Tab-separated table of C-alpha atoms in Angstrom:
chain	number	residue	atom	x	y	z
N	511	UNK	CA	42.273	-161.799	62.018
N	512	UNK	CA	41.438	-165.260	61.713
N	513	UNK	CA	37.544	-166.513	62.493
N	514	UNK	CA	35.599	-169.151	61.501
N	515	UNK	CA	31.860	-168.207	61.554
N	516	UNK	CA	29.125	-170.945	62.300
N	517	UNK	CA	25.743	-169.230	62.040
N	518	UNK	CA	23.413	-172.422	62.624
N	519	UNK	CA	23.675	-173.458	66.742
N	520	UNK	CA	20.894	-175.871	65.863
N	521	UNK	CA	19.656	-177.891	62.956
N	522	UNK	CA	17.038	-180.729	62.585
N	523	UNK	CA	16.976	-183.409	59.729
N	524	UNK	CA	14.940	-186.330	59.007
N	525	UNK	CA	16.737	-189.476	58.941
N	526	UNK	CA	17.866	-190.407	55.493
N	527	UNK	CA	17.733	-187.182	54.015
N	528	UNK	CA	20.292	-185.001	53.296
N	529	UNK	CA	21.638	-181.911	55.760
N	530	UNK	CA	24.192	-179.279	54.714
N	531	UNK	CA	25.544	-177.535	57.946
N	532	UNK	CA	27.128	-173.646	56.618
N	533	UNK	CA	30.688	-172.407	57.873
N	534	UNK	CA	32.332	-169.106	56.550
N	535	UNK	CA	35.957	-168.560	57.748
N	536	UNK	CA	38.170	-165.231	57.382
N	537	UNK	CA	41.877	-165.627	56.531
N	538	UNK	CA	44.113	-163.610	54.693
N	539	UNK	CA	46.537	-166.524	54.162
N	540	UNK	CA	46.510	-168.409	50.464
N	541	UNK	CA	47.785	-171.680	52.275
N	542	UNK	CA	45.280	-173.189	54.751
N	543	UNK	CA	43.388	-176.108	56.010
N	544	UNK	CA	39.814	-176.780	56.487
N	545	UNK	CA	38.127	-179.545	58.625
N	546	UNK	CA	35.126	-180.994	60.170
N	547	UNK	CA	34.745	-183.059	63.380
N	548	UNK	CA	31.782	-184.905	64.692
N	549	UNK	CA	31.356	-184.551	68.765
N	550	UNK	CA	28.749	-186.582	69.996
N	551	UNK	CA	27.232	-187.009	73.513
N	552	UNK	CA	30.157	-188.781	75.010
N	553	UNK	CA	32.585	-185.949	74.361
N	554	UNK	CA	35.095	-187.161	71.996
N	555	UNK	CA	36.098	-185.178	69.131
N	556	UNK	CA	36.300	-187.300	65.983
N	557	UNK	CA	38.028	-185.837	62.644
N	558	UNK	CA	35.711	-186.053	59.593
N	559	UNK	CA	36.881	-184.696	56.230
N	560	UNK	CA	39.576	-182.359	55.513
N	561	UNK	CA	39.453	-179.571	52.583
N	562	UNK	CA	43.230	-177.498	51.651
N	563	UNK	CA	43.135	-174.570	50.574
N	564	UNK	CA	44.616	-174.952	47.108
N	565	UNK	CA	42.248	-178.233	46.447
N	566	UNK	CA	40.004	-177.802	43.204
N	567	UNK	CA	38.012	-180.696	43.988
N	568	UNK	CA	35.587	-180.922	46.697
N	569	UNK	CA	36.709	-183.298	49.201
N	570	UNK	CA	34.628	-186.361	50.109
N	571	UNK	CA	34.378	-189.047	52.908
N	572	UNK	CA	31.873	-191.704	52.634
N	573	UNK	CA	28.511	-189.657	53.498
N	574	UNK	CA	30.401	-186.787	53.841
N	575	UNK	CA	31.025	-183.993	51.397
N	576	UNK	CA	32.653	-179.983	51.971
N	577	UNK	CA	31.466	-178.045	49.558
N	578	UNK	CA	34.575	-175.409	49.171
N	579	UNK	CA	33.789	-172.371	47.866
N	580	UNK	CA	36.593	-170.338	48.301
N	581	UNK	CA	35.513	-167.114	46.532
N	582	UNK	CA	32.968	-167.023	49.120
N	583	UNK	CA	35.435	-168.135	51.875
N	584	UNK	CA	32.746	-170.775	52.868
N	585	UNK	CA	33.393	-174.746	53.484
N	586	UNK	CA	29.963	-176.186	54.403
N	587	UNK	CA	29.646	-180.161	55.508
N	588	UNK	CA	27.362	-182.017	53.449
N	589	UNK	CA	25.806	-184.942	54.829
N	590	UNK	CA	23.872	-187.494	53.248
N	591	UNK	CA	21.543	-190.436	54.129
N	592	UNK	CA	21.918	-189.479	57.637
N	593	UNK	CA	20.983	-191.325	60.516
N	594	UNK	CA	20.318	-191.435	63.841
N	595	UNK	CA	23.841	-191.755	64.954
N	596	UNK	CA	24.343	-188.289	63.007
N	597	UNK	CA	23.024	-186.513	65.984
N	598	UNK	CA	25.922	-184.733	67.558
N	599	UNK	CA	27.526	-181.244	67.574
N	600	UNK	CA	29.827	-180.500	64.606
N	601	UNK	CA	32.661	-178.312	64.478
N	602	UNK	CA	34.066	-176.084	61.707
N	603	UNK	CA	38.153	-175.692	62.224
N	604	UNK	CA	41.094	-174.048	60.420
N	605	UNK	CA	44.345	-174.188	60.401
N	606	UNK	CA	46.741	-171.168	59.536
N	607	UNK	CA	50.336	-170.330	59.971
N	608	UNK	CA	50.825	-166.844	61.674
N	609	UNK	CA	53.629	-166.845	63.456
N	610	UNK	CA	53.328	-170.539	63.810
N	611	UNK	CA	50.332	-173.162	62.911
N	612	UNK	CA	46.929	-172.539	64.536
N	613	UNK	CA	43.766	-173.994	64.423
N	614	UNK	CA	40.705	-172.123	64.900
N	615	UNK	CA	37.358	-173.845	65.751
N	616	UNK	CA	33.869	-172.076	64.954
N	617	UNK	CA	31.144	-172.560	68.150
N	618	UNK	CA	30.127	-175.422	66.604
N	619	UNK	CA	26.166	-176.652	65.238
N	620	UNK	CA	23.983	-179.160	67.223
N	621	UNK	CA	22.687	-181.507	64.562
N	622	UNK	CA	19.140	-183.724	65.336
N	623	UNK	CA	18.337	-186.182	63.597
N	624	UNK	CA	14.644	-187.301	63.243
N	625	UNK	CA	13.348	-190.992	62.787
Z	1333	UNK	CA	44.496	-200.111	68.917
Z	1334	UNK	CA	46.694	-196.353	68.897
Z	1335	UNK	CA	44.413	-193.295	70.505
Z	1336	UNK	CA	45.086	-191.034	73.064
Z	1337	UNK	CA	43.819	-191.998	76.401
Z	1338	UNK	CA	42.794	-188.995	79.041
Z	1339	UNK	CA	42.029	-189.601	82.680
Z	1340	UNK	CA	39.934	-189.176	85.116
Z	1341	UNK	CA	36.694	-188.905	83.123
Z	1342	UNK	CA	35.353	-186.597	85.892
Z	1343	UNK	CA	37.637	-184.653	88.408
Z	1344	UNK	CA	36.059	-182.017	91.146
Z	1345	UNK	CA	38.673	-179.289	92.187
Z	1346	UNK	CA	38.253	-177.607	95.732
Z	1347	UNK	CA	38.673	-173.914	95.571
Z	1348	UNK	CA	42.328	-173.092	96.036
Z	1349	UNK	CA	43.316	-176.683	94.825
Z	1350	UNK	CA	46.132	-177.721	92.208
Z	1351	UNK	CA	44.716	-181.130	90.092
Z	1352	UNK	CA	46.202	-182.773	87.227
Z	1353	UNK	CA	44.738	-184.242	84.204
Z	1354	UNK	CA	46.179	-186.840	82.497
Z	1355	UNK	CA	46.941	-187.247	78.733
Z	1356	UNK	CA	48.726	-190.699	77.296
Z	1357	UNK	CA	48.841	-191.410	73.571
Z	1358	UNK	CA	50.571	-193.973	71.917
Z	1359	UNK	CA	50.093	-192.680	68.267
Z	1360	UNK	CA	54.024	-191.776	68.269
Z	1361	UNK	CA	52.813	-188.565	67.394
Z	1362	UNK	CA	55.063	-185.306	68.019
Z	1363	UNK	CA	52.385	-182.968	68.156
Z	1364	UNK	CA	50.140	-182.568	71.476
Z	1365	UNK	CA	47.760	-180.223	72.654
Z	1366	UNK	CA	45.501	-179.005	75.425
Z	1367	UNK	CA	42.036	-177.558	74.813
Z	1368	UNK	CA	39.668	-176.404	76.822
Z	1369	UNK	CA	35.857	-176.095	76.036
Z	1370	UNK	CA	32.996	-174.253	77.670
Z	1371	UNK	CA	28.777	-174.326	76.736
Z	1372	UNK	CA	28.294	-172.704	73.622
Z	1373	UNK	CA	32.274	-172.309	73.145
Z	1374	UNK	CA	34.311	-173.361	69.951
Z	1375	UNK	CA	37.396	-175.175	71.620
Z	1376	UNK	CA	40.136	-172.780	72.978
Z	1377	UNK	CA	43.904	-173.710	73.263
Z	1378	UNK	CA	45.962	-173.683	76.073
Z	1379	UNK	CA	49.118	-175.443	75.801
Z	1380	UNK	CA	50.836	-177.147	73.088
Z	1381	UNK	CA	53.974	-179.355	72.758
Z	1382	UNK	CA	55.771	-179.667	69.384
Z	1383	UNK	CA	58.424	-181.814	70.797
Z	1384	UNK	CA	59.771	-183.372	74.020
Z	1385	UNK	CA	60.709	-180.671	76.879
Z	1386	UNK	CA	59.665	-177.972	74.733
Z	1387	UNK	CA	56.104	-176.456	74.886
Z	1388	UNK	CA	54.185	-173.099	73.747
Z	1389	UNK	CA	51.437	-170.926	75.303
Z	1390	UNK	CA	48.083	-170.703	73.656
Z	1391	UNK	CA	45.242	-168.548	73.976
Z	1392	UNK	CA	44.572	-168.938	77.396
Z	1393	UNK	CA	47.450	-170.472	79.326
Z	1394	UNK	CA	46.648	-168.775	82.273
Z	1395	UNK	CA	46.568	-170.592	85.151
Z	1396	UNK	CA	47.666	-173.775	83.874
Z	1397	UNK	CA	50.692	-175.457	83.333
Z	1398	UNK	CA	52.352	-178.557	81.421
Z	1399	UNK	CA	55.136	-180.803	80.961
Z	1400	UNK	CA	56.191	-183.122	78.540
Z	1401	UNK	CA	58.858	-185.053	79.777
Z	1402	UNK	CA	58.216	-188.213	77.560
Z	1403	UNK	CA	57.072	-188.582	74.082
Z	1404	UNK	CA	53.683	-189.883	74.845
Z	1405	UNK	CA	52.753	-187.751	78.240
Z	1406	UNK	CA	51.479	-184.616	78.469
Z	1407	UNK	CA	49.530	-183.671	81.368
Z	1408	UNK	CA	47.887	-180.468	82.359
Z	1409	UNK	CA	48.073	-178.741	85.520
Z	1410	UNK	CA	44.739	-176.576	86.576
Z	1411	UNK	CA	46.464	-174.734	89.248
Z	1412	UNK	CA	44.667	-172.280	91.539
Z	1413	UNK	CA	45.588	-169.188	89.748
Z	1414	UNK	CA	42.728	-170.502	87.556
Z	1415	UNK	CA	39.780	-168.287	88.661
Z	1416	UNK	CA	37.107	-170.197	86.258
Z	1417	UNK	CA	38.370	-173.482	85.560
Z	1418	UNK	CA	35.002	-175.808	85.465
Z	1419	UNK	CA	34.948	-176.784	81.856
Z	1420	UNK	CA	35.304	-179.953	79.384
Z	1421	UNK	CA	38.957	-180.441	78.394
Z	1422	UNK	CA	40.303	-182.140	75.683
Z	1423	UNK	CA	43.640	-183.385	74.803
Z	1424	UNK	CA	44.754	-183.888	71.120
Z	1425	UNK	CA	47.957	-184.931	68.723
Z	1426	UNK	CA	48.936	-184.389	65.398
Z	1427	UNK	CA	52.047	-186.813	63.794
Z	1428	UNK	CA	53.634	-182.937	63.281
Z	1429	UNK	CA	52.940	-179.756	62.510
Z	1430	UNK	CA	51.134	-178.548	59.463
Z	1431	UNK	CA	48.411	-176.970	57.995
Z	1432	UNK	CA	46.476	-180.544	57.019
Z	1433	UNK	CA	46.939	-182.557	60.076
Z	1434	UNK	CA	43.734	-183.147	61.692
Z	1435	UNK	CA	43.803	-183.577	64.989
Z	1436	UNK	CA	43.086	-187.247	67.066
Z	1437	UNK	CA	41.693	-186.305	70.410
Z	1438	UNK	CA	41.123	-188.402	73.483
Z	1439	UNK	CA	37.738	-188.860	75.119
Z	1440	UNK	CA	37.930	-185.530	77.801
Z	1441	UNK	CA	37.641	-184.960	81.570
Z	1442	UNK	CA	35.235	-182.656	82.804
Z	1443	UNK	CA	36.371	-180.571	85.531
Z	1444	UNK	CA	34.012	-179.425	88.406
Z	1445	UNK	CA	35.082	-176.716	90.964
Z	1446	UNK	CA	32.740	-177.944	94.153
């Protein structure tokens, strides 16, 4: 079955450093999608970087980085130079086709960052 | 500028009470969903609409329900049959279906059963 696995529920980081939050996922499909969104205090869910499955290059977005490993079945979020406005929850998703698409979110880590 | 727009921001059910929360995008997307998150929770789907008047179950469709009439509506009913609906729900869209469409989600109404 399909899971994505976030095992940090909080992390703190000093502002301007770098922060690398982990995500392992479990798929048995070749073809899939990976993603990261941002949810700060005011609820919305905003889209961050997207990783497929058949990508050799890392993707990036501005500050942010997923380092795909797919051997390990892991797609962590690098952030760097983060700041204050970094402090949010972030969200781990994938999407698969089994019997139709489906996107699967992990519980999500609560990122703090320090000034 | 194109988003989705959900309404009320905060809605408070009565026990035994039908509401309706509202979910407007203007994206022209095909693609819409309903989520539904709780403390501690990864997001959890409940509905989703691939195309007008059509519209699949999710994960936990129980005790909700959904239309989608026009291209950019799709509200969600919390009907009573909902035993435990106070939680944070979101409403998304995707321009279609596939696996690297990330999703554009509106800003969420958090529902309180008083």
């Amino acid at each position: 079955a399909q899971k994505i696995t976030q095992t940090q529920p909080g992390m703190f980081v000093q502002e301007k450093e770098a922060v690398t939050l982990d995500c392992t996922y479990d798929t048995s499909d070749q073809s899939y999608g990976l993603f990261w969104y941002k949810q700060p205090s005011s609820g919305e869910m905003i889209f961050l970087i997207y990783q497929g499955s058949y990508d050799e290059q890392n993707a990036t977005e501005g500050r942010y980085s997923l380092n795909f490993q797919k051997a390990r079945k892991s797609a962590n979020l690098v952030i760097s130079a983060s700041q204050l406005g970094d402090s949010a929850m972030y969200f781990c998703a994938m999407s698969c086709y089994t019997g139709g698409f489906k996107t699967i979110f992990g519980a999500g880590t609560r990122l703090f960052v320090k000034a | 500028d194109g988003g989705i727009t959900q309404s009320p921001k905060y809605l408070f059910r009565k026990e035994g009470q039908n509401v309706t929360l509202s979910c407007e995008q203007n994206l022209n997307h095909d693609a819409m969903y309903w989520y539904r998150q709780d403390p501690g929770q990864g997001l959890r789907l409940i509905y989703y609409s691939q195309i007008v008047n059509d519209f699949q179950k999710g994960d936990i469709a129980e005790g909700y329900s959904v239309s989608r009439e026009k291209k950019e509506s799709f509200p969600l009913t919390v009907t009573s049959a909902q035993k435990n609906p106070t939680a944070f729900y979101l409403c998304a869209s995707t321009p279609g279906q596939g696996l690297n469409y990330g999703y554009t989600f509106g800003s969420g109404t958090r529902l309180t059963v008083v």
